[in-house]
Coordinates of C-alpha atoms and ligand atoms in Angstrom, one line a residue:
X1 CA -2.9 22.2 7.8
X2 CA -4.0 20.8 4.1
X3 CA -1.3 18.3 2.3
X4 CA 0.3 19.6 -0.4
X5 CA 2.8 16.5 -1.0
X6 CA 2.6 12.8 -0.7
X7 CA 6.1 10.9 -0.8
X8 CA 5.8 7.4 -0.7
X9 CA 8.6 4.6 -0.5
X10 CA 7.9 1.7 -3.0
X11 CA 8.9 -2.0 -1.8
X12 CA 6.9 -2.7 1.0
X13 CA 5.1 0.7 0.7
X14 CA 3.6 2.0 -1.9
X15 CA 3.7 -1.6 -4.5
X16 CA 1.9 -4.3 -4.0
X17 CA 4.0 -7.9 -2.4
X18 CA 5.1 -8.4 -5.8
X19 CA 7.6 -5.8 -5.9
X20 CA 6.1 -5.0 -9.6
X21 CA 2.3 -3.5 -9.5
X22 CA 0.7 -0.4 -7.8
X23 CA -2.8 -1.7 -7.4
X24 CA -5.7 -0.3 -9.0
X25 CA -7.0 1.1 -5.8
X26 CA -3.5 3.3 -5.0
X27 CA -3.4 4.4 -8.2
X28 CA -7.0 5.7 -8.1
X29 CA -6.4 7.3 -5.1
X30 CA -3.1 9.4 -6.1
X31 CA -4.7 10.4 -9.0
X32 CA -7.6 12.1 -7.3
X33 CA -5.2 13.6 -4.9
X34 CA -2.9 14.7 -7.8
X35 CA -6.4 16.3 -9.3
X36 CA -6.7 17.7 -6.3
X37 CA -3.7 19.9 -6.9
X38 CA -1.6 17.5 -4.5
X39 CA 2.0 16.9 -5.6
X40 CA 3.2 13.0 -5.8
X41 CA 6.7 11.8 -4.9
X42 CA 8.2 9.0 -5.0
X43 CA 10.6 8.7 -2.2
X44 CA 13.0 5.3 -3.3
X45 CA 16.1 3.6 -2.4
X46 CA 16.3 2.3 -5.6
X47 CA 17.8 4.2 -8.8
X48 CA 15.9 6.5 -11.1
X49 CA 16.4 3.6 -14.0
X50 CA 15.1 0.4 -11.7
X51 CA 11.3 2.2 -11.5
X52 CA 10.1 3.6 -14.8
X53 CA 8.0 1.1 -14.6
X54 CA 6.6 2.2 -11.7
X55 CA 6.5 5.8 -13.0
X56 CA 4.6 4.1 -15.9
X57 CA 2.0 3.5 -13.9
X58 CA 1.7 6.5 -12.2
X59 CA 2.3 8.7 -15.2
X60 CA 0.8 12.0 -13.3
X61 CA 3.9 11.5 -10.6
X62 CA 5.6 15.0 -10.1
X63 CA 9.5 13.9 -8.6
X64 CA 10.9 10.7 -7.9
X65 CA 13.7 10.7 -4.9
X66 CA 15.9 8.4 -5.6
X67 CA 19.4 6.1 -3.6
X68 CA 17.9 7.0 -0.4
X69 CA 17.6 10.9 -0.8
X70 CA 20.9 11.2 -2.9
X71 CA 19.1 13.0 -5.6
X72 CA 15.7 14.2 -6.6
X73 CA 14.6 14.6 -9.9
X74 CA 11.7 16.8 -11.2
X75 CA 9.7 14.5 -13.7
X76 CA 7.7 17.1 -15.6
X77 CA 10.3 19.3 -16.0
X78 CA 13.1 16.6 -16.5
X79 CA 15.8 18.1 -14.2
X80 CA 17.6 17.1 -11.5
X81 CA 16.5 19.5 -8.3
X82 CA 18.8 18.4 -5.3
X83 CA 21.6 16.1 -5.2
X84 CA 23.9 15.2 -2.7
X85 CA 26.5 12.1 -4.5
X86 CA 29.7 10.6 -2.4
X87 CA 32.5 12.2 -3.0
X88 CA 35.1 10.5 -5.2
X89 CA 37.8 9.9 -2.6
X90 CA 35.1 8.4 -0.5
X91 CA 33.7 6.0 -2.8
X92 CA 37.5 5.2 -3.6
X93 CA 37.6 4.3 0.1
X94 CA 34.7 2.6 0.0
X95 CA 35.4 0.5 -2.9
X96 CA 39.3 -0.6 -1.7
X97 CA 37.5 -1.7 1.3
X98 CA 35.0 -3.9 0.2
X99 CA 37.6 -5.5 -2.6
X100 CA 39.3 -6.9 0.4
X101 CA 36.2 -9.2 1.0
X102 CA 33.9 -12.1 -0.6
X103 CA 31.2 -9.4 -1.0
X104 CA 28.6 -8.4 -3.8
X105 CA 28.3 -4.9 -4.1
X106 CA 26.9 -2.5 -6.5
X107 CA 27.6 1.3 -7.7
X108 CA 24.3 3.9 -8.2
X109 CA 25.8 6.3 -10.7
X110 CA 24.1 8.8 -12.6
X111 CA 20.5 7.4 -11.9
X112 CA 21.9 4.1 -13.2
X113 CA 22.8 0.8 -11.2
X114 CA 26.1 -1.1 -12.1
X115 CA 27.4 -4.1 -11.3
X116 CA 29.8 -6.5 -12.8
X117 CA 28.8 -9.3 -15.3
X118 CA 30.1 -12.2 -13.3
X119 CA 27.5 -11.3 -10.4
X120 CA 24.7 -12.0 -12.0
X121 CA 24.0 -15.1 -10.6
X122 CA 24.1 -13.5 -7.0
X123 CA 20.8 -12.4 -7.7
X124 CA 19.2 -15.9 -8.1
X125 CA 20.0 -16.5 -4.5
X126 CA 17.9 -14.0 -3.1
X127 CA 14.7 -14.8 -1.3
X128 CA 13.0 -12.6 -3.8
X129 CA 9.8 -13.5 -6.3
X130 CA 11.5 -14.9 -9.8
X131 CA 9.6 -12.3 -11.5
X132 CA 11.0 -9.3 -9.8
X133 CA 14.5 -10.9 -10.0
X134 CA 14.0 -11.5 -13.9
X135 CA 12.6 -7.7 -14.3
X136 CA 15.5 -6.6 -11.9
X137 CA 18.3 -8.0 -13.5
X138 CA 16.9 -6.8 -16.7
X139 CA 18.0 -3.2 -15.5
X140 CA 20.8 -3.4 -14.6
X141 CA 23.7 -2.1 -16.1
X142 CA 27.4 -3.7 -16.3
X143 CA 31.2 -2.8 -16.6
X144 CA 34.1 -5.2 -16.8
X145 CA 36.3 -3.3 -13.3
X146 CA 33.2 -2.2 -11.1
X147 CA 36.1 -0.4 -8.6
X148 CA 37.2 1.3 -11.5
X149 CA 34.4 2.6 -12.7
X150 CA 33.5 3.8 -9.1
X151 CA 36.3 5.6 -8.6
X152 CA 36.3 7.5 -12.0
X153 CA 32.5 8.4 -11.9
X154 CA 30.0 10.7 -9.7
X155 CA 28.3 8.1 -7.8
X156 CA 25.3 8.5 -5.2
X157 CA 25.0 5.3 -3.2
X158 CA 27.0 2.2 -3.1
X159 CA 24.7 -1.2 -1.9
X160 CA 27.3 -4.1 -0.5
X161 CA 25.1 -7.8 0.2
X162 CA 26.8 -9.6 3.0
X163 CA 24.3 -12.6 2.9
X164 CA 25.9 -15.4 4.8
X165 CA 29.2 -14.0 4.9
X166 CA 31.1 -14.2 8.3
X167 CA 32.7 -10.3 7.8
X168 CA 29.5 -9.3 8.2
X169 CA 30.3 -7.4 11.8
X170 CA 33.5 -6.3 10.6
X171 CA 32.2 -4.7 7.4
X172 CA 29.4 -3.1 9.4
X173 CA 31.6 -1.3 12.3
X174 CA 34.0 -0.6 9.8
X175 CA 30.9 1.9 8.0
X176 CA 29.6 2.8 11.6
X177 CA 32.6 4.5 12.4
X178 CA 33.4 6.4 9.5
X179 CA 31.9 9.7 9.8
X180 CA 32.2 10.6 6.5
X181 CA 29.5 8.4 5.4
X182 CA 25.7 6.9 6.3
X183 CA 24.2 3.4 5.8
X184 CA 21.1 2.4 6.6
X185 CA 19.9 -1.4 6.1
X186 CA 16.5 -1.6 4.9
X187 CA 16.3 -5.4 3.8
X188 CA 18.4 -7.7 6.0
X189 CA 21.5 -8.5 4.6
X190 CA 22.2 -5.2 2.8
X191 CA 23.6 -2.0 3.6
X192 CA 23.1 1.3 1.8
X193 CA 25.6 3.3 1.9
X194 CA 25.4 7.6 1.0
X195 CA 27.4 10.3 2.0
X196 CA 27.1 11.8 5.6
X197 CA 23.3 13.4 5.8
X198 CA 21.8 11.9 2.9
X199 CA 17.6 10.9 3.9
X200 CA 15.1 11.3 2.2
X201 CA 13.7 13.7 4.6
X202 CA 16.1 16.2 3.3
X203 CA 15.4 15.8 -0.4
X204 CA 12.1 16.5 0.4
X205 CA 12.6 19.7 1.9
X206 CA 14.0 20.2 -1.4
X207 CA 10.3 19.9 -3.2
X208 CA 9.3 21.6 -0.4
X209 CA 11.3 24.8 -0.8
X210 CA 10.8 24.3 -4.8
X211 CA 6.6 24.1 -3.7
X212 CA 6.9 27.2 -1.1
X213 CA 5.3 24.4 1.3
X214 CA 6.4 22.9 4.4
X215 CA 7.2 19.6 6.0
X216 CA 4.2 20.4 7.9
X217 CA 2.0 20.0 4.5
X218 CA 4.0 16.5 3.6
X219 CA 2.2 13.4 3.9
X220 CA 5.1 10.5 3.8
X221 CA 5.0 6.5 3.9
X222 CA 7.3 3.8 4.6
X223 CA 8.5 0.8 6.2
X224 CA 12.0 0.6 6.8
X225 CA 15.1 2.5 8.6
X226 CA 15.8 4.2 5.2
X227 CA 12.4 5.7 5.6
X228 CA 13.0 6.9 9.1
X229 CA 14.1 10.5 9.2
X230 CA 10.9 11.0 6.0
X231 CA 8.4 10.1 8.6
X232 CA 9.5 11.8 11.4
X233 CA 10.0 15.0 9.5
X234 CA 6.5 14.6 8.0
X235 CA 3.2 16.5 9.3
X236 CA 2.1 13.3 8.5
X237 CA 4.5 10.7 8.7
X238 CA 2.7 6.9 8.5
X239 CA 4.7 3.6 9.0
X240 CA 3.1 0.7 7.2
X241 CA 1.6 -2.2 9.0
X242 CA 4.2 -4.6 7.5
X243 CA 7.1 -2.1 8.1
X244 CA 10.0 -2.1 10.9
X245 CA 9.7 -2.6 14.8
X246 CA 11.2 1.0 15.1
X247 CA 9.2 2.7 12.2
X248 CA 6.4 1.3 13.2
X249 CA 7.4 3.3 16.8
X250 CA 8.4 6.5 15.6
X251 CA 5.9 7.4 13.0
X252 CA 3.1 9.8 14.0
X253 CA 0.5 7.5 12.3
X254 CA -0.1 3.6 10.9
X255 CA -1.0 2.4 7.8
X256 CA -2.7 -0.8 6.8
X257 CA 0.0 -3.1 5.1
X258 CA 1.1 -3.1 1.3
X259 CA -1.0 -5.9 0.8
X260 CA -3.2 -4.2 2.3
X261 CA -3.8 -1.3 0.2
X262 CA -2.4 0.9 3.5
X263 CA -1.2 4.0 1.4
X264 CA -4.7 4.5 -0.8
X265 CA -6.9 3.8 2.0
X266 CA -4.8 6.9 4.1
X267 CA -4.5 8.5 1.0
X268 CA -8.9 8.1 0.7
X269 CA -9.2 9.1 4.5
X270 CA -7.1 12.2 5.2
X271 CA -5.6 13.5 2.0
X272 CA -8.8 13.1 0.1
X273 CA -11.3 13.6 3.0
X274 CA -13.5 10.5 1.9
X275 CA -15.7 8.8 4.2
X276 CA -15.4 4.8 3.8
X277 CA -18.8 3.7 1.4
X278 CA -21.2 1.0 3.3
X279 CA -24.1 -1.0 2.0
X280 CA -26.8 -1.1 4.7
X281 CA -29.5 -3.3 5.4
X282 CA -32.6 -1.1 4.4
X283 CA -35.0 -1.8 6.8
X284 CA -32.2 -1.5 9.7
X285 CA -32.1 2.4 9.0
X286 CA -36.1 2.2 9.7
X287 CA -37.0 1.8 6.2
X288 CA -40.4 -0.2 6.1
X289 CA -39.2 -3.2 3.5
X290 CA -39.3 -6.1 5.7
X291 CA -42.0 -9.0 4.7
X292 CA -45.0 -7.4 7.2
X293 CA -44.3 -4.1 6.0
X294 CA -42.3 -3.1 9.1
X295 CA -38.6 -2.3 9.9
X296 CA -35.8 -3.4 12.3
X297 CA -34.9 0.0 12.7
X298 CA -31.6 0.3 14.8
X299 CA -30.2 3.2 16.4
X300 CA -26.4 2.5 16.8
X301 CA -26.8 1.3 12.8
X302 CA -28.2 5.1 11.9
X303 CA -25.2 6.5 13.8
X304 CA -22.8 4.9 11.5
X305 CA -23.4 8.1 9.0
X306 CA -21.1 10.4 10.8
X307 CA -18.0 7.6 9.9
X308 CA -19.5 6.1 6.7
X309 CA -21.3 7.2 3.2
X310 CA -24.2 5.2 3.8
X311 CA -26.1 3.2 0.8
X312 CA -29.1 1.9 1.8
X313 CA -29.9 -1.9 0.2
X314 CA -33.2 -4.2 0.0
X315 CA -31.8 -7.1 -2.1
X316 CA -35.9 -8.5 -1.5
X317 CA -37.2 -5.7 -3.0
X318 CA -34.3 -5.6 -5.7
X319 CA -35.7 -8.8 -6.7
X320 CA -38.9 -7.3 -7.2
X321 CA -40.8 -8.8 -4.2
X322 CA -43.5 -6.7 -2.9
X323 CA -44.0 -4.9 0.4
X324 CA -45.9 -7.0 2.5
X325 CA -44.5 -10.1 1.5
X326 CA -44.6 -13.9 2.9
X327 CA -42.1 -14.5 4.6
X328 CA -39.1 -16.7 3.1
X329 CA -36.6 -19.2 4.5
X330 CA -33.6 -21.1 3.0
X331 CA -34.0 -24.8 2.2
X332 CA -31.8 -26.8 0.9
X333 CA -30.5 -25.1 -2.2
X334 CA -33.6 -23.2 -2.6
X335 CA -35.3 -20.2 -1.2
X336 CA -38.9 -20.8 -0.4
X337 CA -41.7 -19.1 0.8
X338 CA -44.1 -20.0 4.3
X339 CA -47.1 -20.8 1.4
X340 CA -44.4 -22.9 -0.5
X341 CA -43.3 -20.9 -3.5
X342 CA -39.6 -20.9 -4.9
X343 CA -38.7 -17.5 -4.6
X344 CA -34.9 -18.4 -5.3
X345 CA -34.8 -16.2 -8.8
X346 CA -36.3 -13.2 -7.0
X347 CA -33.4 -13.6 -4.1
X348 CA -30.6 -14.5 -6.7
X349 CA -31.9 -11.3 -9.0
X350 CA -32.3 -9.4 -5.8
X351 CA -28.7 -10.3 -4.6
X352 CA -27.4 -9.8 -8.4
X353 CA -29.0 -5.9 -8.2
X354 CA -27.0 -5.3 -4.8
X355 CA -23.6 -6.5 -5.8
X356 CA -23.7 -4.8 -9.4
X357 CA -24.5 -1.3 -6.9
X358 CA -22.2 -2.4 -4.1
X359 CA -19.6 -2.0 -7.1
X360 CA -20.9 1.2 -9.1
X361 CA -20.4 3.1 -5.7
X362 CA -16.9 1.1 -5.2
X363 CA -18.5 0.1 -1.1
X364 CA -15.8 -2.2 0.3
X365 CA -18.2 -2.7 3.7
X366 CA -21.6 -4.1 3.8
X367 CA -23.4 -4.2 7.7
X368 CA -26.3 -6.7 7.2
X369 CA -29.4 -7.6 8.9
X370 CA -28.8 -11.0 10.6
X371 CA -30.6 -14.2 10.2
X372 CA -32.4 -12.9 7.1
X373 CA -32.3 -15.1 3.7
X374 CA -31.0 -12.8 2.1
X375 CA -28.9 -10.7 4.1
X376 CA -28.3 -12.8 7.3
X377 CA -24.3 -13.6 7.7
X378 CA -23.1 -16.7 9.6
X379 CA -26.3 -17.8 10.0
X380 CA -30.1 -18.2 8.4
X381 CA -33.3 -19.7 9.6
X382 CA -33.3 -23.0 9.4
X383 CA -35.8 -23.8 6.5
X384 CA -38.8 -24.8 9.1
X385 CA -40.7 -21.5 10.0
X386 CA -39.8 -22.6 13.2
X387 CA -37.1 -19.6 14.2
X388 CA -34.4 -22.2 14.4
X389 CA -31.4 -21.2 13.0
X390 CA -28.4 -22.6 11.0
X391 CA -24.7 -22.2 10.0
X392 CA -24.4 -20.4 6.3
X393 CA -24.9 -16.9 4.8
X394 CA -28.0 -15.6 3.0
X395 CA -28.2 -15.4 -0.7
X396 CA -26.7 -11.5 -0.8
X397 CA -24.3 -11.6 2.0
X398 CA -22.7 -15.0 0.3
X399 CA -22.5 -13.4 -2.7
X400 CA -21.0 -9.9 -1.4
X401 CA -18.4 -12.2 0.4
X402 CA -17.4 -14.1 -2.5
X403 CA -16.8 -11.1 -4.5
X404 CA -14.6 -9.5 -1.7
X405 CA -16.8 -7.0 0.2
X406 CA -16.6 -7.4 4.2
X407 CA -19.5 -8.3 5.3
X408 CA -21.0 -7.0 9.3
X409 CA -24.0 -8.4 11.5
X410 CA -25.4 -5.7 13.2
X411 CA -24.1 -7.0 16.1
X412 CA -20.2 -6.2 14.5
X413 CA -20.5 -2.5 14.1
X414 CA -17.0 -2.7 16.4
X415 CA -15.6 -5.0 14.3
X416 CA -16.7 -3.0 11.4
X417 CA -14.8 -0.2 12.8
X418 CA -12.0 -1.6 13.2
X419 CA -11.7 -3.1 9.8
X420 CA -12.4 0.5 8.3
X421 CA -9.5 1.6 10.8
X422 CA -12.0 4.2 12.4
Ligands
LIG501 FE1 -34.1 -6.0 5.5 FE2 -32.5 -7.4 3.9 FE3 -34.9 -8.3 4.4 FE4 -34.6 -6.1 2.9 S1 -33.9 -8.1 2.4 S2 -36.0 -6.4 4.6 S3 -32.8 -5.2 3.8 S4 -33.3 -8.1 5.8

């Protein structure tokens, strides 16, 4: 079954730790999916006004889901598609019983977040970065009587913060046991309250019926309890490393963190089909580029094709050495060869050559030959001809490293594996 729909949660999910930025990677990889003819959601339980920022940077984004499933909103065509809001005798309810407590809550109306003016310091005792908080409070909107205004406008989600506050059972059984409503608590100290049936799974069968798709053709990410019903309804339904003990449980699949890049690198492997990119070590595929003209041809290295794009690399040859060659040790801060002549500009231009293609083909993985100058990780002959060996990388593989590629031995492929989550 293809994917026709990715719906992705944002904090914790789809943006980066920050709260603030999709990286560069995500984007890239929703927009060859959207190219692809795959519709983009985003699936929040924040308020349509809190991420055009976030639609900003995703300006091909078909519908944004927004309070936790309480609306969703078709983006191209500016129109609201589904929307399920509290009733007002509810939120009256809801609102009578909160004023009865020392508690900070806020009113989703309308795709708009109020809250009253006097609150706004609340928000600069949340564990949260300062410049989220600064950007957050930026979007909010205000009125004077916040239970007023609840009660006399169509609202979708009401958000109460309990931090530290000893009612905090009370207010939560008191919410449990009304049937009318649902909460869900994705950030401790927080509950999110909708009417009755509101998820985000539901708006999406919304898209769905508006896409003549199914929930079978959804591909959905998130980390938290308001993300729950989303993953389990999805044919692909991924919890994010850094998510919830029980989403982490119930989902189908797992995605690397937020931090991590988890929902472009899923995105990369199943939506778009890609197979990870890896620089190889030449002569381990059987190429004859090593110093006597031979190879160090390795079988379980040439398997690696069915899981990886290969790119086959000779940063010696790069460099412009020729095939024979002497051979070449480290020393010092040099590179040398056995007949004593600095070779270090031919391995530095060598090295140069291999990052600059380890980049054009956007490789993230690099499996090495060991010991070599140039490509050797961890450890290098010693300088003395002698086959000794000692700690440190050779000239590529350093270089690779410090410019964020993982680098393997050939004696890692299962640790290479792992890292590419195959
Ligand atoms: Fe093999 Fe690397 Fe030496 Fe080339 S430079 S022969 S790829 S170990």
């Amino acid at each position: 079954m293809s994917i026709k729909l990715i719906a992705s949660d944002l904090d914790g999910t789809l943006l980066s730790p920050d709260h603030l930025t999709v990286s560069p990677r995500t984007v890239k990889a929703l927009r060859e999916a959207h190219e692809k003819g795959i519709k983009i959601a985003i699936a929040t339980g924040r308020t349509l006004s809190m991420i055009y920022d976030v639609i900003d940077q995703l300006p091909f984004a078909d519908y944004v889901i927004y309070s936790n499933g309480a609306a969703a909103y078709d983006l191209k065509n500016a129109r609201l598609i589904y929307s399920q809001p509290l009733p007002q005798e509810i939120t009256a309810d809801i609102v009578d019983y909160l004023e009865g407590f020392e508690v900070y809550y806020e009113v989703y109306s309308g795709g708009k977040q109020f809250n009253q003016p006097d609150k706004q310091g609340f928000f600069k005792t949340l564990n949260l970065p300062q410049e989220f908080l600064d950007d957050y409070i930026k979007k909010l909107y205000f009125t004077e009587h916040l239970a007023d205004f609840a009660k006399q406008n169509v609202c979708e989600k009401v958000n109460v913060y309990y931090f530290g506050n000893p009612a905090l059972g009370e207010i939560k059984r008191h919410f449990e046991q009304d049937e009318r409503v649902f909460f869900t608590s994705p950030v401790e100290g927080d509950i999110e309250i909708t009417l009755k049936g509101v998820d985000k799974a539901r708006a999406i069968d919304a898209i769905c019926k508006e896409l003549g798709i199914t929930q079978a053709q959804v591909m959905a990410f998130g980390d938290a309890d308001n993300d729950l019903g989303m993953l389990k309804a999805a044919g692909f339904g991924f919890a994010m490393e850094n998510g919830d003990e029980i989403c982490r449980r119930e989902a189908r699949f797992l995605a690397r963190s937020n931090a991590e890049d988890g929902v472009a690198r899923a995105v990369e492997r199943y939506a778009l089909g890609k197979k990870p990119r890896l620089l190889v070590s030449a002569c381990l595929l059987g190429e004859n580029c090593k110093y006597n003209g031979g190879n160090n041809k390795n079988d379980a290295v040439i398997a690696l094709w069915q899981d990886f794009e290969i790119i086959p690399v000779c940063p010696e040859t790069f460099g412009g050495l020729p095939i024979p060659r002497v051979p070449s040790e480290i020393i010092g801060e040099r590179v040398c060869s056995k007949d004593g002549a600095d070779l270090t500009a031919e391995f530095l231009s060598g090295a140069e050559k291999t990052l600059y293609i380890a980049n054009e083909k956007n490789a993230l993985f690099a499996l090495l030959k060991e010991r070599s100058p140039s490509c050797g990780k961890g450890r290098v002959y010693d300088g003395s001809f002698s086959g000794a060996l000692v700690s440190g990388n050779g000239i590529t593989a350093d270089l690779l490293m410090k410019r964020g590629i993982m680098v393997f031995g050939e004696s890692e492929i299962d640790k290479l594996l792992d890292e590419a989550d195959l």
